[in-house]
Amino acid sequence: MPYMMAGYPDLETSLAVAGAYVDSGADLIELGVPFSDPLADGPVIHAAATAALEGGATLSTALETCRSVADRIPVVVMVYSNMVLAQGGATEFAGLIRAAGAAGAIVPDLPLGQAEEVREAFAAEGLAMVPLVAPTTSAERRAEICKVARGFVYVVSTVGTTGERAEVPAALAELVAATKADASTPVAVGFGIGSAEQAAEVGRIADGVIVGSRLVRAVEEAGSPAAAADAVASFLSEARVALGR
């Protein structure tokens, strides 16, 4: 499940990267929508969001990228609650992303108990609202989160923001197993996965592997839309081999 920042560094590159994800065998795209105050994103993704905004990226242009591939692969948009509210509310936002072909959304700053209106609006449009579970989530709350999950449960591998890590946390296997026991949907892991070997390690315990900062960094270093597409395709090919797919 590769992540990308929509509109980074420009719309042409964004479209090229999304197409490369599809052609490289991705199972789902997590499409980040640039936002000025991202709470969950580390320095690489935060910098990409800032650059995309400075280049004129908006929710509308992000949904162009979604629309370009949504007929070939599920796309889950990653947004913050301010974006939902800025479109007139949950119902309007759900209709907007559904019209672009999105399969669902992740709204990391809408925790359980504060997201019911959004969840209901998404469900009415046939969209999944993907919840997050962290290492700090209590067992009782994790069970409640898994009960309302649609699409998949996103397990945050480590405390902190997104970004590549030197190793997969030792406690992750236990957290994933506990989440699987609670969930009726697949369980995917993100945050900190920066190599094909780490993707394979996580793939042995989880149903899905989300790679973000490593791929955004590859786009940053590429220098052109074609080079960016080649760079992300190369990483995904390595990851699929490591995963035995």
Tab-separated table of C-alpha atoms in Angstrom:
chain	number	residue	atom	x	y	z
A	1	MET	CA	0.000	0.000	0.000
A	2	PRO	CA	2.255	2.849	-1.165
A	3	TYR	CA	1.644	6.387	0.033
A	4	MET	CA	2.129	9.484	-2.090
A	5	MET	CA	1.735	13.211	-1.572
A	6	ALA	CA	-0.706	14.550	-4.136
A	7	GLY	CA	0.674	17.450	-6.147
A	8	TYR	CA	4.271	16.876	-5.106
A	9	PRO	CA	6.360	18.407	-6.480
A	10	ASP	CA	3.773	19.192	-9.173
A	11	LEU	CA	0.640	17.695	-10.695
A	12	GLU	CA	2.494	16.109	-13.623
A	13	THR	CA	4.806	14.198	-11.298
A	14	SER	CA	1.899	13.258	-9.054
A	15	LEU	CA	0.050	11.688	-11.962
A	16	ALA	CA	3.199	9.876	-13.098
A	17	VAL	CA	3.828	8.439	-9.624
A	18	ALA	CA	0.239	7.258	-9.237
A	19	GLY	CA	0.427	5.532	-12.606
A	20	ALA	CA	3.731	3.907	-11.653
A	21	TYR	CA	2.179	2.579	-8.440
A	22	VAL	CA	-0.566	0.898	-10.431
A	23	ASP	CA	1.800	-0.500	-13.052
A	24	SER	CA	4.135	-1.823	-10.320
A	25	GLY	CA	1.414	-3.920	-8.736
A	26	ALA	CA	0.315	-1.853	-5.763
A	27	ASP	CA	-2.864	-3.140	-4.142
A	28	LEU	CA	-4.058	0.232	-2.822
A	29	ILE	CA	-2.818	3.828	-2.901
A	30	GLU	CA	-2.858	6.044	0.151
A	31	LEU	CA	-3.161	9.533	-1.315
A	32	GLY	CA	-2.048	12.310	0.989
A	33	VAL	CA	-3.758	15.653	0.470
A	34	PRO	CA	-1.385	18.570	1.207
A	35	PHE	CA	-2.215	20.391	4.425
A	36	SER	CA	-0.443	23.218	6.238
A	37	ASP	CA	-0.550	21.685	9.724
A	38	PRO	CA	-0.177	17.905	9.493
A	39	LEU	CA	-0.196	16.302	12.939
A	40	ALA	CA	0.855	12.769	12.031
A	41	ASP	CA	3.450	13.472	9.348
A	42	GLY	CA	7.188	13.544	9.895
A	43	PRO	CA	9.682	15.908	8.243
A	44	VAL	CA	9.837	14.279	4.793
A	45	ILE	CA	6.089	14.216	4.223
A	46	HIS	CA	5.566	17.562	5.954
A	47	ALA	CA	8.111	19.184	3.639
A	48	ALA	CA	6.434	17.591	0.622
A	49	ALA	CA	3.050	18.951	1.700
A	50	THR	CA	4.506	22.437	2.114
A	51	ALA	CA	6.144	22.302	-1.318
A	52	ALA	CA	2.961	21.031	-2.943
A	53	LEU	CA	0.916	23.839	-1.402
A	54	GLU	CA	3.463	26.401	-2.530
A	55	GLY	CA	3.155	24.935	-6.023
A	56	GLY	CA	-0.612	25.464	-6.043
A	57	ALA	CA	-1.881	22.042	-4.971
A	58	THR	CA	-5.421	21.909	-3.580
A	59	LEU	CA	-7.951	19.243	-2.675
A	60	SER	CA	-9.334	19.631	-6.188
A	61	THR	CA	-5.988	18.919	-7.846
A	62	ALA	CA	-5.362	16.041	-5.429
A	63	LEU	CA	-8.612	14.479	-6.539
A	64	GLU	CA	-7.428	14.736	-10.150
A	65	THR	CA	-4.706	12.282	-9.191
A	66	CYS	CA	-7.283	10.069	-7.496
A	67	ARG	CA	-9.516	10.173	-10.536
A	68	SER	CA	-6.637	9.226	-12.849
A	69	VAL	CA	-6.187	5.767	-11.296
A	70	ALA	CA	-9.312	5.007	-9.263
A	71	ASP	CA	-10.803	2.855	-12.002
A	72	ARG	CA	-7.789	0.527	-11.703
A	73	ILE	CA	-6.932	0.510	-8.000
A	74	PRO	CA	-8.578	1.462	-4.691
A	75	VAL	CA	-7.510	4.911	-3.500
A	76	VAL	CA	-7.832	5.984	0.135
A	77	VAL	CA	-7.287	9.691	0.696
A	78	MET	CA	-5.455	10.838	3.825
A	79	VAL	CA	-6.846	14.148	5.038
A	80	TYR	CA	-7.213	16.154	8.215
A	81	SER	CA	-10.537	17.150	9.734
A	82	ASN	CA	-10.194	20.807	8.713
A	83	MET	CA	-10.360	19.729	5.069
A	84	VAL	CA	-13.589	17.852	5.703
A	85	LEU	CA	-15.132	20.876	7.421
A	86	ALA	CA	-13.866	23.291	4.761
A	87	GLN	CA	-15.938	21.531	2.105
A	88	GLY	CA	-19.159	22.236	3.986
A	89	GLY	CA	-19.154	19.196	6.224
A	90	ALA	CA	-18.935	15.441	6.175
A	91	THR	CA	-21.745	14.812	3.687
A	92	GLU	CA	-20.368	17.238	1.120
A	93	PHE	CA	-16.817	15.953	1.539
A	94	ALA	CA	-17.877	12.314	1.208
A	95	GLY	CA	-19.758	13.084	-1.993
A	96	LEU	CA	-16.784	14.961	-3.385
A	97	ILE	CA	-14.238	12.196	-2.886
A	98	ARG	CA	-16.695	9.524	-3.973
A	99	ALA	CA	-17.229	11.403	-7.241
A	100	ALA	CA	-13.445	11.245	-7.761
A	101	GLY	CA	-13.545	7.469	-7.348
A	102	ALA	CA	-12.039	7.200	-3.859
A	103	ALA	CA	-12.714	4.042	-1.872
A	104	GLY	CA	-12.402	5.729	1.501
A	105	ALA	CA	-10.390	8.071	3.679
A	106	ILE	CA	-8.119	8.247	6.699
A	107	VAL	CA	-8.741	11.208	9.010
A	108	PRO	CA	-6.081	10.813	11.722
A	109	ASP	CA	-7.186	13.733	13.886
A	110	LEU	CA	-10.768	12.471	14.255
A	111	PRO	CA	-10.589	9.914	17.075
A	112	LEU	CA	-13.280	7.467	18.062
A	113	GLY	CA	-16.167	9.319	19.695
A	114	GLN	CA	-15.615	12.445	17.614
A	115	ALA	CA	-15.923	10.902	14.162
A	116	GLU	CA	-19.445	9.488	14.111
A	117	GLU	CA	-20.923	12.109	11.776
A	118	VAL	CA	-18.074	11.622	9.307
A	119	ARG	CA	-18.271	7.830	9.550
A	120	GLU	CA	-22.025	7.889	8.867
A	121	ALA	CA	-21.606	10.238	5.900
A	122	PHE	CA	-18.902	8.001	4.445
A	123	ALA	CA	-21.014	4.890	4.924
A	124	ALA	CA	-23.903	6.557	3.113
A	125	GLU	CA	-21.614	7.023	0.099
A	126	GLY	CA	-20.214	3.497	0.314
A	127	LEU	CA	-16.845	4.777	1.538
A	128	ALA	CA	-14.589	3.247	4.152
A	129	MET	CA	-13.375	5.360	7.043
A	130	VAL	CA	-10.096	3.730	8.006
A	131	PRO	CA	-9.245	4.049	11.724
A	132	LEU	CA	-5.828	4.031	13.349
A	133	VAL	CA	-4.550	1.934	16.231
A	134	ALA	CA	-1.304	2.914	17.975
A	135	PRO	CA	1.029	1.183	20.431
A	136	THR	CA	-0.442	3.439	23.123
A	137	THR	CA	-4.072	2.466	22.375
A	138	SER	CA	-5.604	0.538	25.270
A	139	ALA	CA	-6.973	-2.942	24.651
A	140	GLU	CA	-10.515	-1.778	25.372
A	141	ARG	CA	-10.312	1.169	23.016
A	142	ARG	CA	-8.633	-0.927	20.334
A	143	ALA	CA	-11.566	-3.342	20.405
A	144	GLU	CA	-14.004	-0.435	20.041
A	145	ILE	CA	-12.026	1.002	17.114
A	146	CYS	CA	-11.861	-2.352	15.336
A	147	LYS	CA	-15.603	-2.848	15.795
A	148	VAL	CA	-16.443	0.199	13.645
A	149	ALA	CA	-13.581	-0.177	11.132
A	150	ARG	CA	-14.311	-0.411	7.436
A	151	GLY	CA	-11.803	-1.152	4.699
A	152	PHE	CA	-8.910	-1.990	6.992
A	153	VAL	CA	-7.400	-1.071	10.337
A	154	TYR	CA	-4.261	1.043	10.122
A	155	VAL	CA	-1.784	-0.004	12.810
A	156	VAL	CA	0.780	2.694	13.581
A	157	SER	CA	3.985	0.761	14.182
A	158	THR	CA	5.602	3.196	16.596
A	159	VAL	CA	4.904	6.252	18.710
A	160	GLY	CA	5.622	9.508	16.884
A	161	THR	CA	5.210	10.826	13.366
A	162	THR	CA	5.838	9.206	10.000
A	163	GLY	CA	9.388	8.608	8.834
A	164	GLU	CA	11.891	5.878	8.078
A	165	ARG	CA	13.218	3.885	11.051
A	166	ALA	CA	16.310	1.729	11.454
A	167	GLU	CA	14.330	-1.334	12.488
A	168	VAL	CA	10.841	-2.707	12.963
A	169	PRO	CA	9.752	-2.397	16.627
A	170	ALA	CA	10.030	-5.641	18.560
A	171	ALA	CA	6.555	-5.218	20.054
A	172	LEU	CA	4.848	-4.793	16.680
A	173	ALA	CA	4.046	-8.489	16.169
A	174	GLU	CA	2.130	-8.608	19.438
A	175	LEU	CA	0.189	-5.435	18.589
A	176	VAL	CA	-0.734	-6.714	15.126
A	177	ALA	CA	-1.843	-10.090	16.508
A	178	ALA	CA	-4.032	-8.401	19.116
A	179	THR	CA	-5.551	-6.097	16.488
A	180	LYS	CA	-6.261	-9.014	14.172
A	181	ALA	CA	-8.060	-10.767	17.004
A	182	ASP	CA	-10.325	-7.732	17.439
A	183	ALA	CA	-10.865	-6.835	13.774
A	184	SER	CA	-13.129	-8.256	11.096
A	185	THR	CA	-11.268	-6.284	8.418
A	186	PRO	CA	-7.662	-6.666	7.203
A	187	VAL	CA	-4.928	-5.120	9.351
A	188	ALA	CA	-2.226	-3.015	7.686
A	189	VAL	CA	0.899	-1.498	9.237
A	190	GLY	CA	2.462	1.872	8.462
A	191	PHE	CA	5.005	4.375	9.879
A	192	GLY	CA	8.699	3.621	9.770
A	193	ILE	CA	8.889	1.088	6.938
A	194	GLY	CA	11.746	2.254	4.750
A	195	SER	CA	13.204	-0.787	3.005
A	196	ALA	CA	12.092	-3.841	1.071
A	197	GLU	CA	13.437	-6.020	3.872
A	198	GLN	CA	11.348	-4.184	6.468
A	199	ALA	CA	8.301	-4.468	4.204
A	200	ALA	CA	8.838	-8.232	4.053
A	201	GLU	CA	9.253	-8.430	7.831
A	202	VAL	CA	5.986	-6.581	8.379
A	203	GLY	CA	4.289	-8.544	5.611
A	204	ARG	CA	4.855	-11.754	7.551
A	205	ILE	CA	2.645	-10.541	10.401
A	206	ALA	CA	0.194	-8.079	8.802
A	207	ASP	CA	-2.294	-8.161	5.935
A	208	GLY	CA	-0.951	-4.962	4.397
A	209	VAL	CA	2.239	-2.900	4.375
A	210	ILE	CA	2.126	0.899	4.011
A	211	VAL	CA	5.272	2.664	2.816
A	212	GLY	CA	5.316	6.465	2.845
A	213	SER	CA	8.367	8.590	3.595
A	214	ARG	CA	10.747	6.322	1.691
A	215	LEU	CA	8.720	6.773	-1.504
A	216	VAL	CA	8.191	10.505	-1.008
A	217	ARG	CA	11.948	10.849	-0.580
A	218	ALA	CA	12.486	8.940	-3.831
A	219	VAL	CA	10.240	11.440	-5.618
A	220	GLU	CA	12.117	14.338	-4.026
A	221	GLU	CA	15.461	13.015	-5.248
A	222	ALA	CA	14.288	12.100	-8.755
A	223	GLY	CA	14.242	15.478	-10.505
A	224	SER	CA	11.612	14.761	-13.179
A	225	PRO	CA	8.240	13.030	-13.539
A	226	ALA	CA	9.742	10.129	-15.506
A	227	ALA	CA	12.599	9.680	-13.047
A	228	ALA	CA	10.166	9.791	-10.110
A	229	ALA	CA	7.994	7.117	-11.702
A	230	ASP	CA	11.051	4.927	-12.305
A	231	ALA	CA	12.314	5.400	-8.747
A	232	VAL	CA	9.085	4.425	-7.027
A	233	ALA	CA	8.531	1.544	-9.430
A	234	SER	CA	11.992	0.208	-8.618
A	235	PHE	CA	11.315	0.279	-4.880
A	236	LEU	CA	7.921	-1.369	-5.223
A	237	SER	CA	9.371	-4.100	-7.427
A	238	GLU	CA	12.023	-4.816	-4.787
A	239	ALA	CA	9.375	-4.853	-2.078
A	240	ARG	CA	7.165	-7.276	-4.001
A	241	VAL	CA	10.096	-9.637	-4.493
A	242	ALA	CA	10.928	-9.424	-0.799
A	243	LEU	CA	7.288	-10.112	0.026
A	244	GLY	CA	7.347	-13.147	-2.239
A	245	ARG	CA	4.753	-11.744	-4.634
